[in-house]
Coordinates of C-alpha atoms in Angstrom, one line a residue:
M1 CA 48.8 70.7 43.2
S2 CA 52.2 71.9 44.4
D3 CA 52.6 75.5 45.4
K4 CA 56.3 75.5 44.7
I5 CA 57.6 77.8 42.0
N6 CA 60.6 76.6 39.9
L7 CA 63.0 79.0 38.3
K8 CA 66.7 79.4 37.6
I9 CA 69.0 82.0 39.1
D10 CA 72.5 82.3 37.4
N11 CA 71.7 78.9 35.8
I12 CA 71.1 77.3 39.2
A13 CA 67.7 75.6 39.6
V14 CA 65.7 76.7 42.6
S15 CA 62.3 75.8 43.9
I16 CA 60.5 78.1 46.4
H17 CA 57.0 78.8 47.7
G18 CA 54.7 81.0 45.7
G19 CA 54.7 84.6 46.7
A20 CA 58.5 84.6 47.5
T21 CA 60.6 87.3 45.9
I22 CA 63.6 86.8 43.7
L23 CA 65.8 88.0 46.6
E24 CA 64.5 85.3 48.8
A25 CA 65.0 82.7 46.1
A26 CA 68.6 83.8 45.6
K27 CA 69.3 83.6 49.3
K28 CA 68.1 80.0 49.3
I29 CA 70.9 79.0 47.0
N30 CA 73.5 81.4 48.6
V31 CA 73.5 83.9 45.7
R32 CA 74.1 87.3 47.2
I33 CA 72.2 90.2 45.7
P34 CA 73.2 93.6 47.2
T35 CA 70.5 95.7 48.9
L36 CA 70.2 99.0 50.7
C37 CA 66.5 99.8 51.3
H38 CA 65.6 96.2 52.0
H39 CA 65.5 95.0 55.6
E40 CA 64.1 91.7 57.0
D41 CA 62.0 93.5 59.7
L42 CA 60.3 95.9 57.2
C43 CA 57.9 95.7 54.3
V44 CA 59.1 95.7 50.7
A45 CA 59.9 99.2 49.4
G46 CA 62.0 98.9 46.2
N47 CA 63.4 102.4 46.7
C48 CA 67.1 102.1 46.0
R49 CA 67.2 99.8 43.0
V50 CA 70.6 98.5 44.0
C51 CA 69.2 94.9 43.9
V52 CA 68.3 95.0 40.2
V53 CA 68.6 91.8 38.3
E54 CA 68.1 90.8 34.6
Q55 CA 65.2 88.5 33.6
V56 CA 66.0 86.6 30.4
G57 CA 63.7 87.8 27.6
S58 CA 62.9 91.2 29.2
D59 CA 64.5 94.6 28.3
R60 CA 64.0 96.1 31.7
L61 CA 66.0 95.3 34.9
I62 CA 63.8 94.4 37.8
P63 CA 64.2 94.9 41.6
A64 CA 64.9 91.5 43.2
C65 CA 63.5 92.6 46.6
A66 CA 60.1 93.5 45.2
M67 CA 59.5 91.1 42.3
P68 CA 57.7 87.8 43.1
V69 CA 59.1 84.7 41.5
A70 CA 57.2 83.1 38.5
E71 CA 57.3 79.6 37.1
G72 CA 60.1 79.2 34.5
M73 CA 61.8 82.5 35.3
E74 CA 65.5 82.7 34.3
I75 CA 67.3 85.4 36.3
Q76 CA 70.9 86.7 35.9
T77 CA 72.3 88.6 38.9
N78 CA 75.7 89.3 37.5
S79 CA 75.4 90.2 33.8
M80 CA 77.2 93.2 32.3
K81 CA 73.9 95.1 32.2
V82 CA 73.3 94.4 35.9
R83 CA 76.8 95.3 37.0
N84 CA 76.8 98.6 35.0
A85 CA 73.4 99.5 36.4
R86 CA 74.4 98.8 40.0
K87 CA 77.7 100.8 39.5
Q88 CA 75.8 103.8 38.3
I89 CA 73.2 103.6 41.0
V90 CA 75.9 103.4 43.7
E91 CA 77.8 106.3 42.0
L92 CA 74.6 108.4 42.0
L93 CA 74.0 107.7 45.7
V94 CA 77.6 108.6 46.6
S95 CA 77.4 111.9 44.6
E96 CA 74.8 113.1 47.1
H97 CA 76.5 111.6 50.1
R98 CA 79.0 113.4 52.3
A99 CA 81.7 110.7 52.0
D100 CA 84.1 111.7 54.8
C101 CA 84.3 108.0 55.6
T102 CA 87.5 108.1 57.7
R103 CA 85.8 110.6 60.2
C104 CA 82.4 108.8 60.2
Y105 CA 81.2 106.9 63.2
K106 CA 79.9 104.2 60.8
N107 CA 83.3 103.8 59.1
G108 CA 83.8 100.2 58.3
K109 CA 80.2 99.3 59.1
C110 CA 78.4 101.3 56.4
E111 CA 76.5 99.4 53.8
L112 CA 77.0 102.2 51.2
Q113 CA 80.7 102.2 51.9
E114 CA 80.8 98.4 51.4
L115 CA 79.0 98.7 48.0
S116 CA 81.2 101.6 46.9
S117 CA 84.3 99.5 47.5
E118 CA 82.7 96.7 45.4
Y119 CA 81.3 98.7 42.5
I120 CA 83.2 102.0 42.2
V121 CA 86.7 101.5 40.9
G122 CA 88.7 104.6 40.1
E123 CA 87.0 108.0 39.5
G124 CA 83.2 108.2 39.6
G125 CA 81.3 109.6 36.7
F126 CA 79.1 112.1 38.5
I127 CA 79.7 115.5 40.0
D128 CA 79.9 115.7 43.8
L129 CA 76.7 117.6 44.7
I130 CA 77.3 117.9 48.5
A131 CA 78.7 121.5 48.1
Y132 CA 75.4 122.6 46.5
K133 CA 73.0 121.3 49.1
G134 CA 72.2 122.9 52.4
F135 CA 72.4 119.9 54.7
T136 CA 72.0 120.1 58.4
I137 CA 73.1 118.0 61.4
D138 CA 70.7 117.6 64.3
N139 CA 72.7 116.8 67.5
F140 CA 70.3 118.3 70.0
S141 CA 69.0 114.9 71.2
P142 CA 70.9 113.2 74.0
S143 CA 70.4 109.9 72.2
I144 CA 70.4 110.2 68.4
I145 CA 72.3 112.3 65.9
K146 CA 70.6 112.9 62.5
D147 CA 73.0 113.9 59.7
D148 CA 71.1 114.7 56.5
S149 CA 74.3 114.9 54.4
K150 CA 74.8 111.1 54.8
C151 CA 71.2 110.1 54.1
I152 CA 70.6 108.1 50.9
R153 CA 66.8 108.4 51.2
C154 CA 66.3 104.6 51.3
Q155 CA 63.5 105.3 53.9
R156 CA 64.4 102.4 56.1
C157 CA 64.1 104.7 59.1
V158 CA 60.7 106.0 58.0
R159 CA 59.3 102.5 57.7
T160 CA 60.9 101.5 61.0
C161 CA 59.4 104.5 62.8
D162 CA 56.0 103.9 61.2
Q163 CA 55.6 100.1 60.9
L164 CA 57.6 98.8 63.8
Q165 CA 57.0 101.6 66.3
S166 CA 53.8 103.5 65.1
I167 CA 55.4 106.8 66.0
G168 CA 55.9 108.7 62.8
A169 CA 58.6 110.9 64.1
L170 CA 60.3 110.6 60.7
T171 CA 58.7 111.0 57.3
V172 CA 59.4 111.9 53.7
A173 CA 59.2 115.6 52.9
H174 CA 59.3 117.4 49.5
K175 CA 59.8 115.8 46.1
G176 CA 62.4 115.1 43.5
E177 CA 65.9 116.4 44.2
H178 CA 64.5 118.2 47.2
M179 CA 63.1 115.1 48.8
K180 CA 64.5 114.4 52.3
V181 CA 63.7 112.4 55.5
S182 CA 62.4 115.0 57.9
S183 CA 60.7 115.4 61.3
F184 CA 57.5 117.3 62.0
F185 CA 58.0 120.8 60.6
D186 CA 61.7 119.9 60.3
K187 CA 62.1 120.3 64.1
P188 CA 65.0 118.7 66.0
M189 CA 64.4 115.1 67.0
F190 CA 64.5 116.3 70.6
E191 CA 61.4 118.4 70.1
V192 CA 59.1 115.9 68.4
V193 CA 57.4 112.7 69.3
C194 CA 60.6 110.6 69.0
T195 CA 60.9 108.1 71.8
N196 CA 64.7 107.7 71.4
C197 CA 64.3 104.0 70.9
G198 CA 67.1 103.9 68.3
Q199 CA 65.4 101.3 66.0
C200 CA 66.0 103.8 63.1
V201 CA 69.7 103.8 64.0
N202 CA 69.8 100.0 63.9
R203 CA 68.4 99.9 60.4
C204 CA 70.1 103.0 58.8
P205 CA 72.6 101.7 56.2
T206 CA 74.9 104.7 56.5
G207 CA 75.9 107.3 59.1
A208 CA 72.8 109.4 58.7
L209 CA 71.4 108.2 62.0
T210 CA 73.8 107.2 64.8
E211 CA 73.7 107.2 68.6
K212 CA 75.1 110.2 70.4
T213 CA 78.4 109.0 71.8
Y214 CA 79.9 109.9 75.1
L215 CA 83.2 108.0 74.7
D216 CA 85.5 111.0 75.1
E217 CA 83.8 111.9 78.4
V218 CA 84.1 108.4 79.7
W219 CA 87.7 108.1 78.7
S220 CA 88.4 111.4 80.4
A221 CA 86.8 110.1 83.7
L222 CA 88.8 106.8 83.5
N223 CA 92.0 108.8 83.1
S224 CA 91.3 111.1 86.0
D225 CA 93.2 110.7 89.3
T226 CA 90.4 112.2 91.3
K227 CA 87.3 110.4 90.0
H228 CA 85.9 107.0 91.1
T229 CA 84.3 105.4 88.1
V230 CA 81.4 103.0 88.7
V231 CA 80.1 101.0 85.8
Q232 CA 76.9 98.9 85.5
T233 CA 76.1 96.5 82.7
A234 CA 72.5 95.7 81.6
P235 CA 71.3 92.1 81.1
A236 CA 71.1 92.2 77.3
V237 CA 74.7 93.5 76.9
R238 CA 76.3 90.3 78.0
I239 CA 74.7 88.2 75.2
A240 CA 75.3 90.6 72.4
L241 CA 78.7 92.3 73.1
G242 CA 80.5 89.3 71.5
E243 CA 78.9 89.9 68.2
A244 CA 80.6 93.3 67.9
L245 CA 83.9 91.7 68.7
G246 CA 83.9 88.9 66.1
M247 CA 81.9 86.2 67.9
P248 CA 78.7 84.6 66.6
P249 CA 75.3 85.7 67.9
G250 CA 74.1 84.1 71.1
E251 CA 77.5 83.9 72.9
I252 CA 77.4 84.6 76.6
V253 CA 80.4 86.7 77.4
T254 CA 79.6 87.9 80.9
G255 CA 82.9 87.0 82.5
K256 CA 85.0 88.4 79.6
M257 CA 83.0 91.6 79.7
V258 CA 83.7 92.1 83.4
S259 CA 87.4 91.4 82.7
A260 CA 87.5 93.9 79.9
L261 CA 85.9 96.6 82.0
R262 CA 88.6 96.1 84.6
R263 CA 91.2 96.3 81.9
L264 CA 89.7 99.6 80.7
G265 CA 90.2 101.0 84.2
F266 CA 86.8 101.2 85.8
S267 CA 87.1 101.6 89.6
S268 CA 84.1 99.4 90.4
V269 CA 82.5 96.9 88.0
L270 CA 78.9 96.2 89.1
D271 CA 75.8 94.8 87.6
T272 CA 72.5 96.4 86.6
D273 CA 71.0 92.9 87.2
F274 CA 71.3 93.7 90.9
T275 CA 68.8 96.5 90.6
A276 CA 66.7 94.5 88.2
D277 CA 66.1 92.2 91.2
L278 CA 65.4 95.3 93.3
T279 CA 63.0 96.5 90.7
I280 CA 61.0 93.3 91.0
I281 CA 60.7 93.7 94.7
E282 CA 59.5 97.3 94.5
E283 CA 57.4 96.8 91.4
G284 CA 56.0 93.5 92.6
N285 CA 55.0 95.0 95.9
E286 CA 53.4 98.0 94.1
L287 CA 51.3 95.6 92.0
L288 CA 50.2 93.7 95.1
Q289 CA 49.3 96.9 96.9
R290 CA 47.3 98.1 93.9
L291 CA 45.5 94.8 93.8
K292 CA 44.8 95.1 97.6
K293 CA 43.3 98.6 97.2
V294 CA 41.2 97.6 94.2
V295 CA 40.0 94.1 95.2
K296 CA 39.8 94.4 99.0
E297 CA 39.3 98.1 99.7
K298 CA 37.3 98.9 96.5
D299 CA 39.4 102.0 95.9
D300 CA 38.4 103.4 92.5
S301 CA 41.3 105.9 92.5
V302 CA 43.9 103.2 92.1
K303 CA 44.5 102.3 88.5
L304 CA 44.7 98.9 86.9
P305 CA 46.1 97.4 84.8
M306 CA 49.6 98.4 86.0
T307 CA 52.2 98.6 83.3
T308 CA 56.0 98.2 83.7
S309 CA 58.3 101.2 83.5
C310 CA 61.7 99.7 82.7
S311 CA 61.7 100.7 79.1
P312 CA 62.3 104.5 78.7
G313 CA 61.2 104.3 75.0
W314 CA 57.8 102.9 76.2
V315 CA 57.5 105.5 78.9
K316 CA 58.1 108.4 76.5
F317 CA 55.6 106.8 74.1
I318 CA 52.8 106.6 76.6
E319 CA 53.6 110.2 77.7
H320 CA 52.9 111.3 74.1
A321 CA 50.3 108.8 72.9
F322 CA 48.3 107.7 76.0
P323 CA 48.9 110.3 78.7
E324 CA 45.6 109.5 80.3
Y325 CA 47.1 106.1 81.3
L326 CA 50.2 107.6 83.1
P327 CA 48.7 106.7 86.5
N328 CA 48.7 103.1 85.4
V329 CA 52.5 103.1 84.8
S330 CA 54.5 101.7 87.7
T331 CA 56.3 104.4 89.7
A332 CA 59.3 102.2 90.1
K333 CA 62.3 103.5 88.2
S334 CA 64.1 101.4 85.7
P335 CA 67.0 99.2 87.0
Q336 CA 69.5 101.7 85.4
Q337 CA 68.1 104.6 87.4
M338 CA 67.7 102.7 90.6
F339 CA 71.3 101.7 90.3
G340 CA 72.5 105.3 89.7
A341 CA 70.6 106.6 92.7
L342 CA 72.0 103.9 95.0
A343 CA 75.5 104.2 93.6
K344 CA 75.7 107.8 94.8
T345 CA 74.1 107.2 98.2
F346 CA 74.3 103.7 99.6
Y347 CA 77.3 102.5 97.6
A348 CA 79.2 105.8 98.1
K349 CA 78.7 105.7 101.8
K350 CA 79.7 102.1 102.2
M351 CA 82.9 102.6 100.1
K352 CA 83.6 106.0 101.8
I353 CA 83.5 107.9 98.5
D354 CA 82.3 111.4 98.1
P355 CA 79.5 111.2 95.5
Q356 CA 80.8 114.4 94.1
D357 CA 83.9 112.5 93.1
M358 CA 82.0 109.6 91.6
V359 CA 81.2 109.1 87.9
S360 CA 78.4 106.7 87.3
I361 CA 78.4 105.0 83.9
S362 CA 76.0 102.4 82.5
I363 CA 76.4 100.1 79.5
M364 CA 73.0 99.6 77.9
P365 CA 71.5 97.9 74.8
C366 CA 69.4 101.0 74.4
T367 CA 69.8 104.6 73.0
A368 CA 66.7 105.7 75.0
K369 CA 68.6 105.1 78.2
K370 CA 70.8 108.1 77.3
Y371 CA 67.6 110.2 77.3
E372 CA 66.4 108.6 80.5
A373 CA 69.6 109.5 82.3
D374 CA 69.1 113.1 81.3
R375 CA 65.5 113.4 82.6
P376 CA 65.3 116.0 85.4
E377 CA 63.4 113.5 87.6
M378 CA 66.6 111.3 87.7
R379 CA 68.6 113.2 90.3
S380 CA 67.2 111.8 93.5
S381 CA 70.8 111.3 94.9
G382 CA 71.4 115.0 94.9
F383 CA 73.5 114.6 91.7
K384 CA 72.8 113.3 88.3
D385 CA 72.2 109.7 89.2
V386 CA 73.7 108.2 85.9
D387 CA 76.3 110.5 84.4
Y388 CA 76.9 108.8 81.0
V389 CA 75.3 106.0 79.1
L390 CA 77.2 103.9 76.5
T391 CA 75.6 101.4 74.2
T392 CA 76.8 97.9 73.6
R393 CA 78.4 99.1 70.4
E394 CA 80.2 101.9 72.2
L395 CA 81.7 99.5 74.7
A396 CA 82.9 97.2 71.9
L397 CA 84.6 100.3 70.3
M398 CA 86.3 101.1 73.7
I399 CA 87.6 97.6 73.9
K400 CA 89.0 97.8 70.4
Q401 CA 90.5 101.2 71.1
A402 CA 92.3 99.8 74.1
G403 CA 93.8 97.0 72.1
I404 CA 92.2 94.3 74.2
D405 CA 92.1 90.8 72.8
F406 CA 88.6 90.1 74.0
A407 CA 88.4 86.4 73.1
S408 CA 91.5 85.6 75.2
L409 CA 90.3 87.3 78.3
P410 CA 89.7 85.3 81.5
D411 CA 86.2 85.2 83.0
D412 CA 86.0 87.5 86.0
E413 CA 83.3 88.1 88.6
Y414 CA 81.5 91.4 89.4
D415 CA 82.5 93.3 92.5
S416 CA 80.5 92.6 95.6
L417 CA 77.8 94.8 97.3
M418 CA 75.9 95.7 94.1
G419 CA 77.2 92.9 91.8
E420 CA 75.1 89.9 92.8
S421 CA 72.0 88.9 90.8
S422 CA 69.5 86.2 90.1
G423 CA 68.4 84.5 86.9
A424 CA 65.2 86.4 87.1
A425 CA 67.2 89.6 86.6
V426 CA 69.0 88.2 83.6
I427 CA 65.8 87.6 81.7
F428 CA 64.9 91.3 82.0
G429 CA 66.8 91.5 78.6
A430 CA 64.1 89.5 76.7
T431 CA 60.5 90.3 76.0
G432 CA 58.4 88.7 78.7
G433 CA 61.4 88.6 81.1
V434 CA 60.2 91.3 83.5
M435 CA 56.8 89.7 83.7
E436 CA 58.3 86.3 84.4
A437 CA 60.6 87.6 87.0
A438 CA 57.7 89.5 88.7
L439 CA 55.5 86.4 88.7
R440 CA 58.2 84.2 90.2
T441 CA 58.3 86.6 93.2
A442 CA 54.7 87.8 93.5
Y443 CA 53.2 84.4 93.4
E444 CA 55.6 83.1 96.1
V445 CA 54.9 86.2 98.3
V446 CA 51.2 85.6 98.1
T447 CA 51.1 81.8 98.4
G448 CA 54.4 80.8 100.0
R449 CA 55.0 78.4 97.1
E450 CA 56.9 78.6 93.8
V451 CA 55.0 79.4 90.6
P452 CA 53.4 76.2 89.2
F453 CA 55.7 75.9 86.2
E454 CA 58.4 73.3 85.8
G455 CA 61.8 74.7 86.7
L456 CA 60.4 78.2 87.3
N457 CA 60.1 78.6 83.5
I458 CA 56.9 80.5 82.8
T459 CA 56.8 79.6 79.2
P460 CA 53.5 81.3 78.3
V461 CA 55.1 84.7 78.6
R462 CA 58.2 83.8 76.5
G463 CA 58.6 83.9 72.8
M464 CA 58.6 86.4 69.9
E465 CA 54.9 86.6 69.2
N466 CA 53.8 90.3 69.0
I467 CA 51.4 90.1 72.0
R468 CA 51.2 87.3 74.5
E469 CA 48.4 86.9 77.1
T470 CA 48.3 84.5 80.0
S471 CA 46.7 84.1 83.4
I472 CA 47.6 82.5 86.6
K473 CA 44.9 81.5 89.1
I474 CA 45.9 82.3 92.7
E475 CA 44.8 79.6 95.1
N476 CA 45.6 78.5 98.7
V477 CA 47.0 81.9 99.6
L478 CA 48.7 83.0 102.8
P479 CA 46.3 84.5 105.4
E480 CA 47.3 88.1 104.9
W481 CA 46.5 87.8 101.2
D482 CA 43.1 86.0 101.6
F483 CA 41.4 88.7 99.4
L484 CA 43.3 87.3 96.4
E485 CA 42.0 83.8 96.9
G486 CA 40.7 82.5 93.6
V487 CA 41.7 85.6 91.6
E488 CA 42.8 84.9 88.1
L489 CA 45.7 87.2 87.6
K490 CA 45.6 88.3 83.9
T491 CA 48.8 89.5 82.2
C492 CA 49.9 90.7 78.9
V493 CA 53.3 91.0 77.2
A494 CA 54.0 93.2 74.2
H495 CA 57.2 94.2 72.4
G496 CA 57.6 96.9 69.8
L497 CA 55.6 100.1 70.1
T498 CA 53.1 99.2 67.4
N499 CA 52.1 96.2 69.5
A500 CA 52.1 98.5 72.6
K501 CA 49.7 100.8 70.8
H502 CA 47.4 97.8 70.0
V503 CA 47.4 96.7 73.6
M504 CA 46.6 100.2 75.0
E505 CA 43.9 100.8 72.5
A506 CA 42.3 97.5 73.5
V507 CA 42.4 98.5 77.2
R508 CA 41.0 102.0 76.4
D509 CA 38.2 100.5 74.3
G510 CA 37.2 97.9 76.9
K511 CA 38.2 95.0 74.6
A512 CA 40.9 93.7 77.0
E513 CA 41.1 93.3 80.7
Y514 CA 44.4 92.8 82.5
H515 CA 46.0 93.3 85.9
F516 CA 49.6 93.6 84.8
I517 CA 51.1 94.6 81.4
E518 CA 54.8 94.4 80.4
I519 CA 55.8 96.5 77.4
M520 CA 59.2 96.8 75.9
A521 CA 59.8 99.4 73.2
C522 CA 62.1 97.3 71.0
P523 CA 61.4 94.1 69.0
G524 CA 62.4 91.2 71.2
G525 CA 62.8 93.5 74.2
C526 CA 66.2 94.9 75.2
L527 CA 68.0 92.1 73.3
G528 CA 66.8 93.9 70.2
G529 CA 67.6 97.4 71.6
G530 CA 68.7 100.4 69.5
G531 CA 72.2 100.2 71.0
Q532 CA 72.9 96.6 70.2
P533 CA 75.3 95.3 67.5
I534 CA 74.3 95.8 63.9
P535 CA 72.9 93.9 62.0
T536 CA 69.7 92.8 63.7
S537 CA 67.2 90.3 62.4
P538 CA 64.6 87.9 63.7
A539 CA 67.1 85.1 63.6
I540 CA 69.8 87.1 65.5
R541 CA 67.3 88.2 68.1
Q542 CA 66.2 84.6 68.6
K543 CA 69.8 83.5 69.3
R544 CA 70.2 86.3 71.8
S545 CA 67.0 85.2 73.5
E546 CA 68.1 81.6 73.8
A547 CA 71.4 82.8 75.4
I548 CA 69.5 84.9 78.0
Y549 CA 67.5 81.9 79.1
R550 CA 70.6 79.7 79.2
E551 CA 72.2 82.3 81.5
D552 CA 69.1 82.2 83.7
E553 CA 69.3 78.4 84.0
L554 CA 73.0 78.6 85.0
K555 CA 72.4 81.0 87.9
P556 CA 72.4 79.4 91.4
I557 CA 69.7 81.9 92.5
R558 CA 66.7 82.3 90.1
K559 CA 64.3 84.4 92.1
S560 CA 64.8 88.1 92.8
H561 CA 63.6 88.1 96.4
E562 CA 66.3 85.5 97.2
N563 CA 69.2 87.7 96.1
P564 CA 71.2 88.0 99.4
E565 CA 72.6 91.4 98.5
V566 CA 69.1 92.8 97.9
V567 CA 68.0 91.3 101.2
H568 CA 71.0 93.0 102.9
L569 CA 70.2 96.3 101.2
Y570 CA 66.7 96.3 102.7
E571 CA 68.0 95.3 106.2
E572 CA 70.7 98.0 106.2
F573 CA 69.5 100.8 104.1
L574 CA 66.0 100.7 102.5
K575 CA 64.3 99.0 105.5
E576 CA 61.1 97.9 103.5
P577 CA 59.7 97.8 100.0
L578 CA 57.8 101.0 99.1
G579 CA 59.1 102.6 102.3
K580 CA 60.3 106.2 102.8
V581 CA 63.8 105.7 101.5
S582 CA 62.6 103.6 98.5
H583 CA 60.1 106.3 97.5
K584 CA 62.8 109.0 97.6
L585 CA 65.4 107.0 95.6
L586 CA 63.7 104.3 93.6
H587 CA 60.4 105.8 92.5
T588 CA 59.4 108.6 90.2
H589 CA 56.7 110.2 88.2
Y590 CA 56.2 110.9 84.5
T591 CA 55.0 113.8 82.4
E592 CA 52.2 114.3 79.9
R593 CA 53.6 115.5 76.6
N594 CA 52.0 116.8 73.4
R595 CA 51.5 114.5 70.5
Y596 CA 53.1 116.9 68.0

């Protein structure tokens, strides 16, 4: 018996699996049904009713996103009844929406604006209610601005915060006309459990949730005659920036990005991948030292499993949700913050620049990086290590503002000194990438041999599965690591904070035993970060992931410890991993925070 369901949509026959929705069936035959509350990453809600369609033989319109298909259905998506209903629904939404579109950060990229242009022609039929509502704008967070006057109550952000991230920083409060998306006791986002991950921003269809932008401050620095502007670019930016500038997902635009940054006027164009390699050296050695203390010295005070600390959203999450496991978090700073500390010490000295005259700017796929740069711990250079953080979207906007034809730019190379990187650093942008980079180095340090995977590709830690476990047996080790002979190194990779929660609960409850855990706050890792181009979807994240691994394959150096600039940095400045200078500049501590 076939499990296919046969129906007609706009008189076009379609066959689809049972349990599919009308919306899914319409997509199969390229019939567009507008939506607002629906998102591919989230469960069905049916809140906005913009997707209503007409079923022949029924008096009521039905929501296409929530209604399962049935055998013999006949659906009309563009009848007069449907068009009138959609028009009125959009008009109602606009009547409660502060429509100052020309001054809105989401102007031209707002889903409500797009529907308004399609369905509202001439004067609307409803009174503008904005003047009668006491809306507030929360801009206290260094990462996210929440503007209630632009919220259409679709609850995408609420479902994102709850389902994808298991945080619950946003929820629905009150009922009826007083209903609103709120935080705990309506406190500012900065004062609640929000991890600044920005996944709510990526899924908000309007300008109700946006990243806090520092474009004016960066333009001011670029136009200053007295400031030396140093910019760093994260691994995931180079495989997504093109999307915001008219290119298809998965385009590698590293060289054009470097060229654009020079055209914008940055004094030094450097690479966060350099300090991603450095992170692997420091974090890898930290893991090996912990293993030595636990396995050889039987030191119960040393905590395993060790977790990565590159994702600031994850760090803030564990500070709130699992503070008892803060000793398990690697003390190594993220690549962004390592770079900032070195830029205003090592780099400034080499280039004979007064760090007081340096402005350090990072281009990140992540809104939480804005919060991370503001943390009081991140001033080990004697200054604020990273002055301003821009998202991938903000860099794209700068390029447009400057009138640069991005597609026609030549491919440039990063400046030297802190611009060289390995393929291991590039894959930091994908979930599992930090783990793979660390294993490439740690295994070789202990055994003197490359990891036993073809082409250095540790495929068991790759992929988009929620949680991935793997183990590597360590054999034939070098004499100084004889205590690790025969040890089966157990690792775990998780992305998205809901999955992080499951992993940490399993560790806490004794249901899982690992040595090393990589956690990224965002779905897909940094390539799905809250500052990446919108829209995001599983298919888009997959294309970005494929691009990252292609970039890795193209690199002449693919192991962090073989990066010659990193080797030189240790010889000239840091001296040794986990040494005195490293601890001062490259390592930090984290803070226990209240759950509410």
